[in-house]
Coordinates of C-alpha atoms and ligand atoms in Angstrom, one line a residue:
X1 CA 123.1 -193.7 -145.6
X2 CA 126.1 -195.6 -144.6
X3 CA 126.8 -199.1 -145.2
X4 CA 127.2 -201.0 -141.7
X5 CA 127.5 -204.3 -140.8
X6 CA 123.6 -204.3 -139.7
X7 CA 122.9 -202.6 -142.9
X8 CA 123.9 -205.4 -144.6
X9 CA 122.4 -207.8 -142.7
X10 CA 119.0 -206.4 -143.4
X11 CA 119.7 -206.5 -146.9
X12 CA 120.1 -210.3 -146.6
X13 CA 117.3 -210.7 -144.8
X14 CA 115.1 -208.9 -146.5
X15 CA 115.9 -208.7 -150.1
X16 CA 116.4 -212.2 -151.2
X17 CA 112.9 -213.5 -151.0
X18 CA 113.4 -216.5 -148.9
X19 CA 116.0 -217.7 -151.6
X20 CA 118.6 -219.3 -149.4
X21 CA 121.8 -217.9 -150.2
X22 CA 125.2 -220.1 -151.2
X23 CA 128.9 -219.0 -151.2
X24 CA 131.3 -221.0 -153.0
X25 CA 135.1 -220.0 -152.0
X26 CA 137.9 -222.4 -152.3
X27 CA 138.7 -221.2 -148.5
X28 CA 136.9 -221.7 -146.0
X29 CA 135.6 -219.1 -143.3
X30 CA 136.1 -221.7 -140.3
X31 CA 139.1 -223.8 -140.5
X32 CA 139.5 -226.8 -138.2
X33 CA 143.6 -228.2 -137.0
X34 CA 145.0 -230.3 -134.9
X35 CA 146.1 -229.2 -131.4
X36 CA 147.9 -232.5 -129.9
X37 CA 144.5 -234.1 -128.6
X38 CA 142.6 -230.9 -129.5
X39 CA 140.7 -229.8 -132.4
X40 CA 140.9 -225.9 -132.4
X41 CA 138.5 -223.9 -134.7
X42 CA 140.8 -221.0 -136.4
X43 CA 138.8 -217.7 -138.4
X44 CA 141.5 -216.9 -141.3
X45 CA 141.6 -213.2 -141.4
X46 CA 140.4 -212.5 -144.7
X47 CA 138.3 -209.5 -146.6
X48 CA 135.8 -211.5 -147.9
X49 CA 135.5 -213.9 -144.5
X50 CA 134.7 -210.5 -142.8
X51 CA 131.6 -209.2 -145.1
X52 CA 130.8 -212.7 -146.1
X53 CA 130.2 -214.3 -142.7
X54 CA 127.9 -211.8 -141.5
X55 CA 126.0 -212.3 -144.1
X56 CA 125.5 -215.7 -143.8
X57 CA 124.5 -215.5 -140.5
X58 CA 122.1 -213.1 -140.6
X59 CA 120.1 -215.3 -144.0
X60 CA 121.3 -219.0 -142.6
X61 CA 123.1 -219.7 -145.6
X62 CA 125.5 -222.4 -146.8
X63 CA 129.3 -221.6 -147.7
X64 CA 130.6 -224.2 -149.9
X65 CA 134.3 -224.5 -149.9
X66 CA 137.7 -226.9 -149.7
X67 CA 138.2 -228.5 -146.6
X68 CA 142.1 -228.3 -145.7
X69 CA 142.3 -227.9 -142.7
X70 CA 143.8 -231.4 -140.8
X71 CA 140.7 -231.6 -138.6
X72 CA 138.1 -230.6 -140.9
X73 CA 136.9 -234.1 -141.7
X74 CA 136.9 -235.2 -137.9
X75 CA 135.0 -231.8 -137.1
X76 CA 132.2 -232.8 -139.9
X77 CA 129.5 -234.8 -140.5
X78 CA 129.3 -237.4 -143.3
X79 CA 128.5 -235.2 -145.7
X80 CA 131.3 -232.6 -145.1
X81 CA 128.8 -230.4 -143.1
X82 CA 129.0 -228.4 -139.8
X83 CA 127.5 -225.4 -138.5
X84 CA 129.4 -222.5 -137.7
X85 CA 130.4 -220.3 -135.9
X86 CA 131.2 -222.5 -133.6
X87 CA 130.0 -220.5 -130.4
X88 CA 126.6 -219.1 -132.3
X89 CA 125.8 -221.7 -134.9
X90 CA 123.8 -220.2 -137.6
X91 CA 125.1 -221.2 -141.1
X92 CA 126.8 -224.4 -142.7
X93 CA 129.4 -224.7 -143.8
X94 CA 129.9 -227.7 -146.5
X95 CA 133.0 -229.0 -146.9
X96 CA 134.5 -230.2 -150.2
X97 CA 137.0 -233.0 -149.7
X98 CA 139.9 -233.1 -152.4
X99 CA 142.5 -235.5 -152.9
X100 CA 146.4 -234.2 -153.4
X101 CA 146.3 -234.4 -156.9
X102 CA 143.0 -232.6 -157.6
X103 CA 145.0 -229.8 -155.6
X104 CA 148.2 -230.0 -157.2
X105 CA 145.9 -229.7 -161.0
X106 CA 142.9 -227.1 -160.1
X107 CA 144.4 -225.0 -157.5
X108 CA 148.3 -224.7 -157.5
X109 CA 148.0 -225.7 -161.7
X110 CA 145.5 -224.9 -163.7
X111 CA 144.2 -221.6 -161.5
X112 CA 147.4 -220.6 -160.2
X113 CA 149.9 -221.2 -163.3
X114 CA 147.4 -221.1 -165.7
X115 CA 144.9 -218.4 -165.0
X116 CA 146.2 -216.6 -162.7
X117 CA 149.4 -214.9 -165.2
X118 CA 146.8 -215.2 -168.2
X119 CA 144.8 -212.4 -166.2
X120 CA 147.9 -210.9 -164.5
X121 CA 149.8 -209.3 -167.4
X122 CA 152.6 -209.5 -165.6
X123 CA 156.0 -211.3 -166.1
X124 CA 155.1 -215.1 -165.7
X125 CA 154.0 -216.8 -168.9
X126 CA 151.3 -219.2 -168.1
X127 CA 151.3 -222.8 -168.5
X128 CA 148.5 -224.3 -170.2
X129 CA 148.6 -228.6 -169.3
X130 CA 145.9 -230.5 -170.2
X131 CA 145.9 -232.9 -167.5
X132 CA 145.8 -229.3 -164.8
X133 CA 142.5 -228.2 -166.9
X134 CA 141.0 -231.9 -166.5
X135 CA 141.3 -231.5 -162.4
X136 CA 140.1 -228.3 -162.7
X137 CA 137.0 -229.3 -164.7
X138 CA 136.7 -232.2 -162.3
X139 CA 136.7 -230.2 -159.4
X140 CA 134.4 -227.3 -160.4
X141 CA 132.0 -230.1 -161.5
X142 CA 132.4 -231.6 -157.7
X143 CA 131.5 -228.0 -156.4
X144 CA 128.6 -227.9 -158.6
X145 CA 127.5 -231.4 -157.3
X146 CA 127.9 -230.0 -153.7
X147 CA 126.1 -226.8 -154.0
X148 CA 123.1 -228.4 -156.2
X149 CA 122.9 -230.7 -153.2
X150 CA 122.1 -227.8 -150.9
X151 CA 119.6 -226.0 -152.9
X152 CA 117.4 -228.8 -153.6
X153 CA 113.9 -228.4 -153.7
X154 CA 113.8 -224.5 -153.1
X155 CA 114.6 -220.6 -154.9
X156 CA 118.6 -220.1 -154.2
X157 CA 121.1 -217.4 -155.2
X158 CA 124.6 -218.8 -155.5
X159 CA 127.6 -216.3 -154.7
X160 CA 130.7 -217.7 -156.4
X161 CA 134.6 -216.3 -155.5
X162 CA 136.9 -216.0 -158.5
X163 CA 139.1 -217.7 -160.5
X164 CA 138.8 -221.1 -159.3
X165 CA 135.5 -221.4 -160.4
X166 CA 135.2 -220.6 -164.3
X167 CA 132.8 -223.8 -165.4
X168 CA 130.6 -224.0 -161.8
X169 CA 128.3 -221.3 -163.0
X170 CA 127.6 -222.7 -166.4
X171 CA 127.5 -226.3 -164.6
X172 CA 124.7 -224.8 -162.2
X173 CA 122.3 -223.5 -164.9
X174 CA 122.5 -226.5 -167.1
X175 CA 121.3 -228.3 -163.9
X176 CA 119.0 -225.7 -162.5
X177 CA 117.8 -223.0 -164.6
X178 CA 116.0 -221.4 -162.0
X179 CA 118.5 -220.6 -159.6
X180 CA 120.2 -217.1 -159.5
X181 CA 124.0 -216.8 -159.7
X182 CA 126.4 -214.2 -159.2
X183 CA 130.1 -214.3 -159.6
X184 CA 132.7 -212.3 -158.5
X185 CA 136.2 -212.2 -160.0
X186 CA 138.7 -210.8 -158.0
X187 CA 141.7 -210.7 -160.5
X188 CA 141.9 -208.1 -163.4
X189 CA 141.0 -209.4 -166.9
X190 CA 143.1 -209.0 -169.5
X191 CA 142.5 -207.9 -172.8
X192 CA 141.2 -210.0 -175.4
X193 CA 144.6 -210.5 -177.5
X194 CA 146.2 -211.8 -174.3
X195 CA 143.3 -214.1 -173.2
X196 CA 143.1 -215.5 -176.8
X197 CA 146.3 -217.7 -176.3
X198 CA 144.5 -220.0 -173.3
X199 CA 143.4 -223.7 -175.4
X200 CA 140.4 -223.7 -173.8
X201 CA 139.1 -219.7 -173.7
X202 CA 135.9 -220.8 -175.4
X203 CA 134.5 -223.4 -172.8
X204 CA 136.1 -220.6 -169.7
X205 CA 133.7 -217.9 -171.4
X206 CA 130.5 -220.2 -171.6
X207 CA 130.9 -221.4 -168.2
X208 CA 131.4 -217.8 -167.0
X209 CA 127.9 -216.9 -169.3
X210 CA 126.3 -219.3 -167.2
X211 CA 125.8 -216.2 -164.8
X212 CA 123.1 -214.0 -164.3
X213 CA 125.7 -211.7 -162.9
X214 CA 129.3 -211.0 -163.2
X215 CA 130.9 -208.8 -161.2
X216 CA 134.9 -207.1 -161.7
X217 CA 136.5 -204.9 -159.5
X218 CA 136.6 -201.9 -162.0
X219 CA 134.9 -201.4 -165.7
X220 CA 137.9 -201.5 -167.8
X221 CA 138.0 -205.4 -166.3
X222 CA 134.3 -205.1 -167.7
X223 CA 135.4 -204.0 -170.8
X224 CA 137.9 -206.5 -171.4
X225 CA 135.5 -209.5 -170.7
X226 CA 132.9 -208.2 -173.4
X227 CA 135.8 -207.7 -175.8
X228 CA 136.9 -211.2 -175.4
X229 CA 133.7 -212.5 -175.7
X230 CA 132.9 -210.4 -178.9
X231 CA 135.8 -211.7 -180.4
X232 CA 135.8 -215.3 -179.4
X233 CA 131.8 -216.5 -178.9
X234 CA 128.8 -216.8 -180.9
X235 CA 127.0 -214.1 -178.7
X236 CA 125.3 -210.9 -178.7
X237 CA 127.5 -208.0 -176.4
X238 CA 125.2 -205.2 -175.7
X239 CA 128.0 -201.9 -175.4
X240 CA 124.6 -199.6 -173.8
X241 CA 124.2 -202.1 -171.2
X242 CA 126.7 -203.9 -170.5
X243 CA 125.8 -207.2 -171.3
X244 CA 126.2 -210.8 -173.4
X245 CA 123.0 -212.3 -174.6
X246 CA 123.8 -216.3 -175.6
X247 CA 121.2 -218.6 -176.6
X248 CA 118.8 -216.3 -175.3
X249 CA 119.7 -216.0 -171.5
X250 CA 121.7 -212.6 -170.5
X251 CA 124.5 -212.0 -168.5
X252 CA 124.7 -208.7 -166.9
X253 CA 128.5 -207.6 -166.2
X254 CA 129.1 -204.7 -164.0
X255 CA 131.7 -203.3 -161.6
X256 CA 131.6 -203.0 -157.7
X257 CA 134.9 -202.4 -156.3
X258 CA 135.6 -204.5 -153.2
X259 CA 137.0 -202.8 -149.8
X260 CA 137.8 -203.3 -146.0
X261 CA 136.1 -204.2 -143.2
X262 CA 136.0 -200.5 -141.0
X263 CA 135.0 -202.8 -138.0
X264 CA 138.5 -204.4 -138.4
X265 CA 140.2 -201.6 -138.1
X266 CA 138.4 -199.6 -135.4
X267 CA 138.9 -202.7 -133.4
X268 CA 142.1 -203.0 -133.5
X269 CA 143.0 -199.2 -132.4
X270 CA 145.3 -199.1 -129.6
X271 CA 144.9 -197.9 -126.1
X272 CA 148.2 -195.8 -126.2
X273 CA 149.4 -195.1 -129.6
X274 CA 153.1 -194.1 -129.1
X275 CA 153.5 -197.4 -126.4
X276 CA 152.3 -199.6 -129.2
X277 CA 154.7 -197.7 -131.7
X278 CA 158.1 -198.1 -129.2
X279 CA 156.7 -201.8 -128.8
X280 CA 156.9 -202.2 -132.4
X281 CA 160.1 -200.7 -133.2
X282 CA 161.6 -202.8 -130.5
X283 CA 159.8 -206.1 -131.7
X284 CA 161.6 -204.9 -135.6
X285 CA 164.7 -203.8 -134.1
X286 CA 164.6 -200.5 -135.9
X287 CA 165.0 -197.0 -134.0
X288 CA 163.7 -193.8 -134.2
X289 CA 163.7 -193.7 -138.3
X290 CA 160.9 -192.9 -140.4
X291 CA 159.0 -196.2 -141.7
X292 CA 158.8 -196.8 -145.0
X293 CA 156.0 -200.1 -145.3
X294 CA 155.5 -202.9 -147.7
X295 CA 153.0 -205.5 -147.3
X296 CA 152.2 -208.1 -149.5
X297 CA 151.8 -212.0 -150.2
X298 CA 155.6 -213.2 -152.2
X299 CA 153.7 -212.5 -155.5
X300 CA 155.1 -212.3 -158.7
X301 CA 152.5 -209.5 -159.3
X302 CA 153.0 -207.2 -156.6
X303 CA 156.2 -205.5 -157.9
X304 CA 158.5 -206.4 -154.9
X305 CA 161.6 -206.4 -156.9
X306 CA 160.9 -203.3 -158.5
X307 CA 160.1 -201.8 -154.7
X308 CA 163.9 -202.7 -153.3
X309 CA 165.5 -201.4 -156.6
X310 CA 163.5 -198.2 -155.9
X311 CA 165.1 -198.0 -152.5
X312 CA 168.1 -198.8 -153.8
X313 CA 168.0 -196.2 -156.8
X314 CA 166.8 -193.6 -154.0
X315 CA 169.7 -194.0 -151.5
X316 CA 172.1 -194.0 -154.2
X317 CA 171.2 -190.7 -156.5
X318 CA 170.6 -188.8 -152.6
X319 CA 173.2 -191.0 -150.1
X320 CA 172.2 -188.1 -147.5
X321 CA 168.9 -190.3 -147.3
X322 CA 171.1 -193.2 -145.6
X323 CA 170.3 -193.6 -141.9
X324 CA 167.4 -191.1 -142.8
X325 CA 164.5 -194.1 -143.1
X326 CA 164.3 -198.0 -142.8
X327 CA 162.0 -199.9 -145.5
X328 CA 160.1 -202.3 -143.3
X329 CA 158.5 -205.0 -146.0
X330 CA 156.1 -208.2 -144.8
X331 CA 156.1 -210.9 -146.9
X332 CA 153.9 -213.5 -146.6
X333 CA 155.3 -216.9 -148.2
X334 CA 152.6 -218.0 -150.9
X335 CA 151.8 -221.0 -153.6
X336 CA 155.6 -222.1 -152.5
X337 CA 155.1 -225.1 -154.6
X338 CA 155.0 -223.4 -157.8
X339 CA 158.7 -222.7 -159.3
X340 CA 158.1 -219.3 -160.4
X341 CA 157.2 -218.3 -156.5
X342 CA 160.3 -220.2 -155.4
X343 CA 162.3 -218.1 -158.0
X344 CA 161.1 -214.8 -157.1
X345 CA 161.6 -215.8 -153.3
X346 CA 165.0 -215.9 -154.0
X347 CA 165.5 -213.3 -156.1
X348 CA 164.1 -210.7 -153.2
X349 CA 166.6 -212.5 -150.5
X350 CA 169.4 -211.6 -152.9
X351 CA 168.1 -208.2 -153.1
X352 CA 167.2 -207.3 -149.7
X353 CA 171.0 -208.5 -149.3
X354 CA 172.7 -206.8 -151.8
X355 CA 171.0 -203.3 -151.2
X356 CA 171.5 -203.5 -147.2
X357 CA 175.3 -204.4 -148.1
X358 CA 175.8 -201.7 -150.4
X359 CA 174.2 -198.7 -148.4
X360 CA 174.1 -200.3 -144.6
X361 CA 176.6 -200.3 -141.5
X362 CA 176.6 -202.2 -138.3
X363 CA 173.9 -199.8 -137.0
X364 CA 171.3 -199.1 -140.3
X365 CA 170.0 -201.6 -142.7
X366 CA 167.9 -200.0 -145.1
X367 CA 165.6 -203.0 -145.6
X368 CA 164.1 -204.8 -142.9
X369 CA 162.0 -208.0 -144.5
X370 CA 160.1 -210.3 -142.6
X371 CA 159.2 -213.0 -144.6
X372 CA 156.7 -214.6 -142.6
X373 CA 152.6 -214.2 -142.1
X374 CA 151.4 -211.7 -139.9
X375 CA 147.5 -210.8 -138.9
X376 CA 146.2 -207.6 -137.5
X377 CA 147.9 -207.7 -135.3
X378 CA 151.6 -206.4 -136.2
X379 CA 149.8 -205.4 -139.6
X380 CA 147.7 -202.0 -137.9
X381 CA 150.4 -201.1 -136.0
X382 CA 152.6 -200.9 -139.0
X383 CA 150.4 -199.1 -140.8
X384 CA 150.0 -196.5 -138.3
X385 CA 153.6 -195.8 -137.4
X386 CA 154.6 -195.5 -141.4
X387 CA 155.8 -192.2 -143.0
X388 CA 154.5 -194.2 -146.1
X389 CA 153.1 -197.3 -147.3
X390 CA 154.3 -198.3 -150.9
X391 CA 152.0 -200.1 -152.6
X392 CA 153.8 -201.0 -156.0
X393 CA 151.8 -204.3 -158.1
X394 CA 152.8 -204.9 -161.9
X395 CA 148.7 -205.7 -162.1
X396 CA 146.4 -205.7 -159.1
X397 CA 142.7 -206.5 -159.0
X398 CA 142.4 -204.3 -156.0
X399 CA 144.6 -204.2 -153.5
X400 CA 143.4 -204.0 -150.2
X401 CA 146.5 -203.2 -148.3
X402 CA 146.1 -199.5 -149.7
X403 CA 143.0 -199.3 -148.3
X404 CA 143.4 -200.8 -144.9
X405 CA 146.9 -198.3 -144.3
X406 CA 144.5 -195.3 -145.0
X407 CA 141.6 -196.5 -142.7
X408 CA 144.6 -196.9 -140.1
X409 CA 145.4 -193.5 -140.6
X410 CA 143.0 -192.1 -138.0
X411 CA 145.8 -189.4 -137.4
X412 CA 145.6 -188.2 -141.1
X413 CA 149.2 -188.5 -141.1
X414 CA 151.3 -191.0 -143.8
X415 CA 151.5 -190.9 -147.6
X416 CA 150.4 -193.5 -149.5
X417 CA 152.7 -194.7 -152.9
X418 CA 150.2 -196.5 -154.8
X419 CA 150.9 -197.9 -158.4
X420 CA 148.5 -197.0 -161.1
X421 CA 148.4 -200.3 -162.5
X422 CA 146.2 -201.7 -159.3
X423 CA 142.3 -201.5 -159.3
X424 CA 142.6 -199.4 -155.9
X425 CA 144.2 -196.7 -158.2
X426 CA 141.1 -195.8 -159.7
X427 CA 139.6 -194.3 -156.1
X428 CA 142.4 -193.7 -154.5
X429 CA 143.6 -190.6 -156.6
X430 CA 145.4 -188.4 -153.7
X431 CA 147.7 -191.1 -153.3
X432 CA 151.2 -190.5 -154.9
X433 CA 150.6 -192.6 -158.1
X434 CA 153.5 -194.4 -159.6
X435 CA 154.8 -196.8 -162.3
X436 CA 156.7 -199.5 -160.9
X437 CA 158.5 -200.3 -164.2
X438 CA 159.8 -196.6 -164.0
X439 CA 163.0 -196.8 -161.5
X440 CA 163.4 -193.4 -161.1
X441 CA 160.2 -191.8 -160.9
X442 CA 159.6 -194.3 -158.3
X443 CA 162.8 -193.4 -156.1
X444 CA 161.4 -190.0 -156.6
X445 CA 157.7 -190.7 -155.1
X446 CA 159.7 -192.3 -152.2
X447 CA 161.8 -189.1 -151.8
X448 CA 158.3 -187.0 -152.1
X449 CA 156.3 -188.8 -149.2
X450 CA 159.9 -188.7 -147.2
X451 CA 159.8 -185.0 -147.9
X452 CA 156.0 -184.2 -148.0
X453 CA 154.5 -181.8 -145.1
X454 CA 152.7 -182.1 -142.7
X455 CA 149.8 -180.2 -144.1
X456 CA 149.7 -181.7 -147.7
X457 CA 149.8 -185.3 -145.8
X458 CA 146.9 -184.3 -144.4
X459 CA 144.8 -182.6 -146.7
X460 CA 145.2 -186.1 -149.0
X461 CA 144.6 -188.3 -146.2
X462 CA 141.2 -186.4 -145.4
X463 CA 140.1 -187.2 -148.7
X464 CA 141.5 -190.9 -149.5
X465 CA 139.8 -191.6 -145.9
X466 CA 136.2 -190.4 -147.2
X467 CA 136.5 -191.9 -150.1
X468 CA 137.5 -195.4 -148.4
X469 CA 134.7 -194.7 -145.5
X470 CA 131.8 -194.3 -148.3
X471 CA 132.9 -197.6 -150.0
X472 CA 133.6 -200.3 -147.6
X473 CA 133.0 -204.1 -147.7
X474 CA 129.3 -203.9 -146.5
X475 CA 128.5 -202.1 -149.1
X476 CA 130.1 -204.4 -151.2
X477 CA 128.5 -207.3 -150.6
X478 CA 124.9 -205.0 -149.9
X479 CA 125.1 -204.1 -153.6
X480 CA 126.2 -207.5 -154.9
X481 CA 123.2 -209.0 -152.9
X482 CA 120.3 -206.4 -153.7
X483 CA 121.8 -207.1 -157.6
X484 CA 121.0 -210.7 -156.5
X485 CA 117.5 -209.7 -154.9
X486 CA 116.3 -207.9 -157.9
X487 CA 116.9 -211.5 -159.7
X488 CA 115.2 -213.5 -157.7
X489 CA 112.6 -211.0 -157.0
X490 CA 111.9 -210.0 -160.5
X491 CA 111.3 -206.2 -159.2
X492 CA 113.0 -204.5 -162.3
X493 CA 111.7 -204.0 -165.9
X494 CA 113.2 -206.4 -167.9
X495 CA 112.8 -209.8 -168.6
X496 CA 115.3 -212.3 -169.3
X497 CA 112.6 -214.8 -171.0
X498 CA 113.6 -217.4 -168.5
X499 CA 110.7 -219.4 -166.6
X500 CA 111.8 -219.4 -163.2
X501 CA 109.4 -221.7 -161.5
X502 CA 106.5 -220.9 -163.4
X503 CA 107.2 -216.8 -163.1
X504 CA 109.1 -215.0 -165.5
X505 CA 111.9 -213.8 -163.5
X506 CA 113.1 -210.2 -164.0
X507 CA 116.8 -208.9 -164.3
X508 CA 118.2 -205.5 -163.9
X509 CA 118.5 -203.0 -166.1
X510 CA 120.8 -200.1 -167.4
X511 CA 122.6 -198.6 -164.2
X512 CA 124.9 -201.2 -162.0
X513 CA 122.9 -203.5 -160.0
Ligands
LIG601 C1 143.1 -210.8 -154.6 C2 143.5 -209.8 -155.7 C3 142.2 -208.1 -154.5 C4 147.2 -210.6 -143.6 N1 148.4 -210.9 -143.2 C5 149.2 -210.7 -144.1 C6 148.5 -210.2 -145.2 N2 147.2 -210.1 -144.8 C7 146.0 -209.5 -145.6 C8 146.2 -208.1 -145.8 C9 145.1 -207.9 -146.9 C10 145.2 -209.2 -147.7 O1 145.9 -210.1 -146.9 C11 145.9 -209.0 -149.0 O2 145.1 -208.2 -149.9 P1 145.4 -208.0 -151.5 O3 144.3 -207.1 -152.0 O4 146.8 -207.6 -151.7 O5 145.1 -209.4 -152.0 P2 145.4 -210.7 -152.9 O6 145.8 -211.8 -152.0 O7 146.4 -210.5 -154.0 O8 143.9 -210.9 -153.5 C12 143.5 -208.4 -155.1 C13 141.8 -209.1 -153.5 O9 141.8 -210.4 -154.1 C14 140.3 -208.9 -153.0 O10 139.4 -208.9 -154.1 O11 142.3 -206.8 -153.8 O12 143.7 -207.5 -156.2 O13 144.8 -210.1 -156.2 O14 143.8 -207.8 -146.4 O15 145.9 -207.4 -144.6 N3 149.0 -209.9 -146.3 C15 150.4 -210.1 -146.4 N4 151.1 -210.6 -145.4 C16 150.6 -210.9 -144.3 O16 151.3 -211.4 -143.4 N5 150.9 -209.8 -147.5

């Protein structure tokens, strides 16, 4: 059966017990600003915001997050609550208030320098400063204040996001044994030699083995967290079922690939597909050209750099390719306050210049980068007027721009370039896989989706479509929440030997939750 929006709403209401259900995200799914005298409410488009809101909805949850926006405080009450959506209220949404500096050290240092290139084994080294893992504590421990003041006096399954939250989980069980918690971490993680060099790797793991469930994209990121716990905790790693047994209590860790939300994309197909591609091409300036596409936040990780020298390599071993296609890339300015971000912002403007001076004339430029944010709405239409989308990340979790350009591509037209070093690479295998590292094989990819016909674009995108339909963010979160079900419900074999409110809860056992 297919995983629909409603599906997934059943599941929350059904399978959780009466166990109210908390999210923890640093961002939050309703964001209030300043509009002169107005305060408007703004949805950020995001994955998770998608399958997660829903969700919330239909069970009358709380999502527990960092209020940033410049309204937030005057839209909430004195506790940092307010019920959303604001048309429909059905959930809350609690706001966490942080000051400047807890920013600057949990979010921009210690999870964005620190953690964030420890798990990416990418270029950047990280930086490991005490003072950044003191906010960070600080502030997962004001989380876990937040979220244990929503579930008093009651059964709840808390849902934490990633890599801002290493220590809330083991902060949550030292407080309330009872309560079920699942985490999701949406970065790769890195083998067990590389994680060894973070000061603090030991009190990272125990607060993650505060989970009944841990969840990674794919199970080589599974792999890599039991080898790093074998190697650096007292512990017992089960290899046959995937787990780490610590002072008795068990952590199950198993992967569930996230995805897009298919409602997204159906919604935003157009009425007139070739008007909204001349409307396009107008709006970038470009003309009748095939479309080379590249979307991505200004990340170190995503292999920009590498992308433009591709282009570059491409139009100069075969210069009959000039004028033949236009590289359109979207880059969305992120984490600007962190040096290494600044860096590589420049580095691509020097690029983007250098390669459209070398191979362009008044009438062609190769590249065409916008470095700004865009939403759906010049992101679909991309997608669907591209001979290709290139996806080309050093290390990548996911990547969910690979999967939204196929579920564009209604048409069954478009090739996707998709490195092999991105957790979408494990599913999406008729994409043209690359190494971004590899200059030349990666200007020859580009020439094959240039070059590829009509036919073999087709019988690819047929099957990277199924294969993205059968897996899409309701099922997601449906499999992450029955996992959580099954916890609070005690309906499978084993027993973790926890009391949970006088019954002994029961966890899940050998195949994924
Ligand atoms: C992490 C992991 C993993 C909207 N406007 C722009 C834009 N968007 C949307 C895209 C897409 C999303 O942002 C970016 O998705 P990624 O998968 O590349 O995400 P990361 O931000 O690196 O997130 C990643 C993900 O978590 C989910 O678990 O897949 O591996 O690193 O939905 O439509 N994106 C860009 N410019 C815009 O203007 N670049």
């Amino acid at each position: 059966m297919a995983w629909t929006r409603d599906r997934l709403e059943e599941v929350a209401r059904t399978r959780l017990g009466g166990a109210k259900l908390v999210v923890v995200a640093n961002r939050e799914p309703y964001i209030h600003t300043c509009d002169g005298d107005d305060i408007r409410c703004l949805r950020p488009a995001s994955g998770l915001t998608t399958a997660l809101d829903p969700v919330l909805r239909a069970c009358r949850g709380v999502w527990v997050a960092h209020g940033s926006g410049d309204a937030d405080r005057a839209a909430a009450d004195e506790h940092g609550r307010v019920a959303v959506p604001p048309e429909d209220p059905s959930y809350t949404l609690r706001r966490v208030w942080l000051t400047k500096e807890e920013v600057e050290g949990y979010y921009y240092g210690f999870a964005n320098e620190a953690l964030w290139p420890l798990c990416h084994i990418a270029c950047a080294r990280p930086r490991f400063d005490a003072a950044d893992w003191e906010r960070y504590r600080a502030v997962n421990r004001k989380f876990a204040d937040a979220v244990l003041g929503e579930v008093r006096g009651g059964p709840a399954a808390v849902f934490v996001q990633d890599y801002h939250y290493a220590l809330l989980p083991r902060m949550l069980k030292d407080a309330r044994p009872d309560l079920v918690v699942l985490h999701f971490w949406h970065i790769p993680w890195p083998n067990r030699e590389v994680f060894r060099i973070c000061p603090w790797q030991e009190e990272l793991l125990d607060g993650l083995l505060g989970n009944d469930l841990l969840s990674f994209h794919i199970q080589y990121h599974c792999n890599n967290f039991l080898e790093t716990v074998d190697r650096a905790l007292e512990s017992r790693v089960d290899w046959d079922r995937f787990a780490v047994t610590r002072g008795g209590k068990t952590t199950w860790v198993r992967p569930q690939p996230i995805s897009i939300d298919p409602d997204l994309v159906a919604g935003s197909l157009p009425e007139d597909p070739r008007k909204e591609e001349r409307r396009l091409r107008k709006r970038l300036g470009v003309r009748d050209q095939p479309l080379l596409v590249g979307v991505d936040r200004v990340d170190y990780t995503k292999g920009i750099p590498e992308r433009l020298r591709a282009v570059d390599r491409l139009l100069t071993l075969h210069p009959d390719f000039r004028r033949k296609f236009t590289f359109v890339q979207v880059g969305a300015p992120s984490r600007v306050h962190i040096p290494a971000y600044r860096r590589l912002g420049e580095e691509i403007d020097a690029l983007v210049e250098e390669i459209n001076w070398r191979h362009g004339n008044h009438t062609w430029r190769p590249i065409v980068y916008l470095n700004e944010h865009h939403g759906p709405e010049l992101l679909f239409p991309l997608y669907r007027a591209a001979a290709a989308c290139v996806v080309s990340s050093l290390h990548d979790g996911m990547n969910l721009v690979a999967k939204e350009f196929v579920a564009a591509r209604g048409d069954h037209r478009g090739v996707l370039v998709l490195s092999r070093f991105t957790g979408a690479a494990q599913e999406l295998s008729d994409a043209l896989l690359i190494n971004p590292y590899a200059v030349d094989e990666f200007a020859g990819a580009l020439r094959q989706a240039l070059v590829m016909p009509a036919a073999e674009q087709e019988r690819r995108m047929r099957r990277l479509r199924q294969q993205v339909e059968d897996n899409n963010i309701y099922r997601w979160a449906g499999m992450l929440l029955s996992a959580a079900g099954k916890l609070v419900g005690g309906r499978d074999e084993e027993s973790t030997g926890h009391e949970r409110n006088g019954v002994r809860p029961q966890v899940l056992v050998g195949s994924a939750p």
